[in-house]
Amino acid sequence: PRLWRHVPLLIMQCDEVIWQVINQQFCSFKVSTSVQNFCRNEHNVTGLCNRQSCPLANSQYATIMEDNGQCVLYIKTIERAHSPANLWEKITLSKNYATALKEIDEHLKYWPNFLVHKCKQRLTKITQYLIRMRKLSLATRPKLVGVHKKVEKRERNREAKALRAANIENAIEKELLQRLRQG
């Protein structure tokens, strides 16, 4: 009989196997609707659950995220897969939109066009909402004050009760004055 030696398997990240498990079995980020599947992973560049845009099933992946009003390019490479804490390389992009686009082109030079294009789209979206946030913070808005319905109702009832009591007192006073005049 032939004896097999137990050879320790190297732990490697195989994208296709990971995608098969995520797609056919279970993914905690997947949200299924009747029309299509969405992904809630914060690093997902499109928000859709498919092979191309899954950050878990792609060992080479990039995305743009906002961090304290600053756009940051997150790059995931297979060389960092052994250390999940350092999996994403963070590159702070310029606040100037045109310069940031050039920086994306520079850092993702030999990457798939799909990913580069989606990162640029995401940069555009984040830049626009940062501009809107700055405009809203500058605009003066009226301060909204909450209305306590219970307290308001209680006060109304107290006022009505006080008015009724005052009316009774006035009626008694008029009656006494009238009796006094008549003798």
PDB file of N, CA, C and O in Angstrom, residues 42-43 63-74 89-95 122-123 126-127 129-130 133-134:
ATOM      1  N   GLU A  42     -18.916  48.140   2.848  1.00  0.00           N
ATOM      2  CA  GLU A  42     -18.539  49.554   2.705  1.00  0.00           C
ATOM      3  C   GLU A  42     -17.485  49.776   1.624  1.00  0.00           C
ATOM      4  O   GLU A  42     -17.367  50.874   1.092  1.00  0.00           O
ATOM      5  N   HIS A  43     -16.728  48.737   1.292  1.00  0.00           N
ATOM      6  CA  HIS A  43     -15.686  48.880   0.278  1.00  0.00           C
ATOM      7  C   HIS A  43     -16.193  48.617  -1.139  1.00  0.00           C
ATOM      8  O   HIS A  43     -15.469  48.857  -2.102  1.00  0.00           O
ATOM      9  N   THR A  63     -11.031  51.150  -3.998  1.00  0.00           N
ATOM     10  CA  THR A  63     -12.253  51.913  -3.793  1.00  0.00           C
ATOM     11  C   THR A  63     -11.915  53.290  -3.227  1.00  0.00           C
ATOM     12  O   THR A  63     -10.811  53.504  -2.744  1.00  0.00           O
ATOM     13  N   ILE A  64     -12.866  54.190  -3.323  1.00  0.00           N
ATOM     14  CA  ILE A  64     -12.708  55.546  -2.781  1.00  0.00           C
ATOM     15  C   ILE A  64     -13.694  55.686  -1.628  1.00  0.00           C
ATOM     16  O   ILE A  64     -14.854  55.327  -1.754  1.00  0.00           O
ATOM     17  N   MET A  65     -13.201  56.227  -0.512  1.00  0.00           N
ATOM     18  CA  MET A  65     -14.075  56.478   0.632  1.00  0.00           C
ATOM     19  C   MET A  65     -13.771  57.858   1.202  1.00  0.00           C
ATOM     20  O   MET A  65     -12.697  58.407   0.982  1.00  0.00           O
ATOM     21  N   GLU A  66     -14.737  58.382   1.947  1.00  0.00           N
ATOM     22  CA  GLU A  66     -14.579  59.703   2.549  1.00  0.00           C
ATOM     23  C   GLU A  66     -14.188  59.526   4.009  1.00  0.00           C
ATOM     24  O   GLU A  66     -14.765  58.705   4.723  1.00  0.00           O
ATOM     25  N   ASP A  67     -13.187  60.263   4.458  1.00  0.00           N
ATOM     26  CA  ASP A  67     -12.736  60.188   5.840  1.00  0.00           C
ATOM     27  C   ASP A  67     -12.519  61.609   6.359  1.00  0.00           C
ATOM     28  O   ASP A  67     -11.572  62.287   5.962  1.00  0.00           O
ATOM     29  N   ASN A  68     -13.430  62.070   7.211  1.00  0.00           N
ATOM     30  CA  ASN A  68     -13.372  63.427   7.779  1.00  0.00           C
ATOM     31  C   ASN A  68     -13.258  64.516   6.712  1.00  0.00           C
ATOM     32  O   ASN A  68     -12.389  65.388   6.778  1.00  0.00           O
ATOM     33  N   GLY A  69     -14.101  64.449   5.692  1.00  0.00           N
ATOM     34  CA  GLY A  69     -14.131  65.470   4.651  1.00  0.00           C
ATOM     35  C   GLY A  69     -13.010  65.350   3.634  1.00  0.00           C
ATOM     36  O   GLY A  69     -12.815  66.241   2.820  1.00  0.00           O
ATOM     37  N   GLN A  70     -12.286  64.254   3.660  1.00  0.00           N
ATOM     38  CA  GLN A  70     -11.155  64.043   2.756  1.00  0.00           C
ATOM     39  C   GLN A  70     -11.382  62.738   1.985  1.00  0.00           C
ATOM     40  O   GLN A  70     -11.786  61.736   2.566  1.00  0.00           O
ATOM     41  N   CYS A  71     -11.136  62.736   0.682  1.00  0.00           N
ATOM     42  CA  CYS A  71     -11.279  61.523  -0.122  1.00  0.00           C
ATOM     43  C   CYS A  71     -10.020  60.670   0.015  1.00  0.00           C
ATOM     44  O   CYS A  71      -8.904  61.183  -0.084  1.00  0.00           O
ATOM     45  N   VAL A  72     -10.234  59.376   0.245  1.00  0.00           N
ATOM     46  CA  VAL A  72      -9.121  58.455   0.444  1.00  0.00           C
ATOM     47  C   VAL A  72      -9.265  57.294  -0.530  1.00  0.00           C
ATOM     48  O   VAL A  72     -10.345  56.729  -0.679  1.00  0.00           O
ATOM     49  N   LEU A  73      -8.165  56.943  -1.203  1.00  0.00           N
ATOM     50  CA  LEU A  73      -8.132  55.796  -2.104  1.00  0.00           C
ATOM     51  C   LEU A  73      -7.663  54.592  -1.301  1.00  0.00           C
ATOM     52  O   LEU A  73      -6.589  54.614  -0.704  1.00  0.00           O
ATOM     53  N   TYR A  74      -8.505  53.559  -1.226  1.00  0.00           N
ATOM     54  CA  TYR A  74      -8.158  52.318  -0.529  1.00  0.00           C
ATOM     55  C   TYR A  74      -7.785  51.290  -1.583  1.00  0.00           C
ATOM     56  O   TYR A  74      -8.582  50.998  -2.476  1.00  0.00           O
ATOM     57  N   GLU A  89      -4.437  49.480   1.762  1.00  0.00           N
ATOM     58  CA  GLU A  89      -3.484  50.589   1.765  1.00  0.00           C
ATOM     59  C   GLU A  89      -4.278  51.875   1.566  1.00  0.00           C
ATOM     60  O   GLU A  89      -5.080  51.980   0.642  1.00  0.00           O
ATOM     61  N   LYS A  90      -4.064  52.863   2.441  1.00  0.00           N
ATOM     62  CA  LYS A  90      -4.823  54.115   2.388  1.00  0.00           C
ATOM     63  C   LYS A  90      -3.966  55.208   1.778  1.00  0.00           C
ATOM     64  O   LYS A  90      -2.883  55.488   2.268  1.00  0.00           O
ATOM     65  N   ILE A  91      -4.488  55.820   0.720  1.00  0.00           N
ATOM     66  CA  ILE A  91      -3.788  56.914   0.055  1.00  0.00           C
ATOM     67  C   ILE A  91      -4.723  58.124   0.047  1.00  0.00           C
ATOM     68  O   ILE A  91      -5.775  58.097  -0.582  1.00  0.00           O
ATOM     69  N   THR A  92      -4.330  59.171   0.767  1.00  0.00           N
ATOM     70  CA  THR A  92      -5.150  60.380   0.819  1.00  0.00           C
ATOM     71  C   THR A  92      -5.020  61.132  -0.499  1.00  0.00           C
ATOM     72  O   THR A  92      -3.917  61.402  -0.959  1.00  0.00           O
ATOM     73  N   LEU A  93      -6.172  61.436  -1.100  1.00  0.00           N
ATOM     74  CA  LEU A  93      -6.187  62.139  -2.386  1.00  0.00           C
ATOM     75  C   LEU A  93      -6.248  63.644  -2.170  1.00  0.00           C
ATOM     76  O   LEU A  93      -6.676  64.123  -1.124  1.00  0.00           O
ATOM     77  N   SER A  94      -5.850  64.369  -3.193  1.00  0.00           N
ATOM     78  CA  SER A  94      -5.864  65.825  -3.147  1.00  0.00           C
ATOM     79  C   SER A  94      -7.296  66.339  -3.053  1.00  0.00           C
ATOM     80  O   SER A  94      -8.230  65.704  -3.531  1.00  0.00           O
ATOM     81  N   LYS A  95      -7.453  67.515  -2.434  1.00  0.00           N
ATOM     82  CA  LYS A  95      -8.790  68.119  -2.354  1.00  0.00           C
ATOM     83  C   LYS A  95      -9.226  68.675  -3.698  1.00  0.00           C
ATOM     84  O   LYS A  95     -10.413  68.836  -3.950  1.00  0.00           O
ATOM     85  N   ARG A 122     -17.042  57.148  -8.199  1.00  0.00           N
ATOM     86  CA  ARG A 122     -17.246  57.269  -6.760  1.00  0.00           C
ATOM     87  C   ARG A 122     -16.601  58.550  -6.228  1.00  0.00           C
ATOM     88  O   ARG A 122     -17.152  59.214  -5.355  1.00  0.00           O
ATOM     89  N   LEU A 123     -15.436  58.893  -6.749  1.00  0.00           N
ATOM     90  CA  LEU A 123     -14.778  60.145  -6.367  1.00  0.00           C
ATOM     91  C   LEU A 123     -15.670  61.338  -6.721  1.00  0.00           C
ATOM     92  O   LEU A 123     -15.835  62.264  -5.921  1.00  0.00           O
ATOM     93  N   ILE A 126     -18.639  61.469  -4.235  1.00  0.00           N
ATOM     94  CA  ILE A 126     -18.221  61.901  -2.898  1.00  0.00           C
ATOM     95  C   ILE A 126     -17.843  63.375  -2.906  1.00  0.00           C
ATOM     96  O   ILE A 126     -18.196  64.122  -1.986  1.00  0.00           O
ATOM     97  N   THR A 127     -17.151  63.815  -3.958  1.00  0.00           N
ATOM     98  CA  THR A 127     -16.778  65.232  -4.070  1.00  0.00           C
ATOM     99  C   THR A 127     -18.030  66.102  -4.103  1.00  0.00           C
ATOM    100  O   THR A 127     -18.090  67.141  -3.432  1.00  0.00           O
ATOM    101  N   TYR A 129     -21.053  65.403  -2.874  1.00  0.00           N
ATOM    102  CA  TYR A 129     -21.772  65.494  -1.605  1.00  0.00           C
ATOM    103  C   TYR A 129     -20.961  66.250  -0.548  1.00  0.00           C
ATOM    104  O   TYR A 129     -21.537  66.874   0.346  1.00  0.00           O
ATOM    105  N   LEU A 130     -19.627  66.259  -0.658  1.00  0.00           N
ATOM    106  CA  LEU A 130     -18.827  67.086   0.254  1.00  0.00           C
ATOM    107  C   LEU A 130     -19.065  68.574  -0.009  1.00  0.00           C
ATOM    108  O   LEU A 130     -19.152  69.376   0.924  1.00  0.00           O
ATOM    109  N   MET A 133     -22.382  69.414   1.469  1.00  0.00           N
ATOM    110  CA  MET A 133     -22.274  69.502   2.928  1.00  0.00           C
ATOM    111  C   MET A 133     -21.680  70.843   3.355  1.00  0.00           C
ATOM    112  O   MET A 133     -22.150  71.468   4.311  1.00  0.00           O
ATOM    113  N   ARG A 134     -20.650  71.301   2.644  1.00  0.00           N
ATOM    114  CA  ARG A 134     -20.029  72.588   2.977  1.00  0.00           C
ATOM    115  C   ARG A 134     -21.016  73.732   2.777  1.00  0.00           C
ATOM    116  O   ARG A 134     -21.102  74.652   3.588  1.00  0.00           O
TER     117      ARG A 134
END
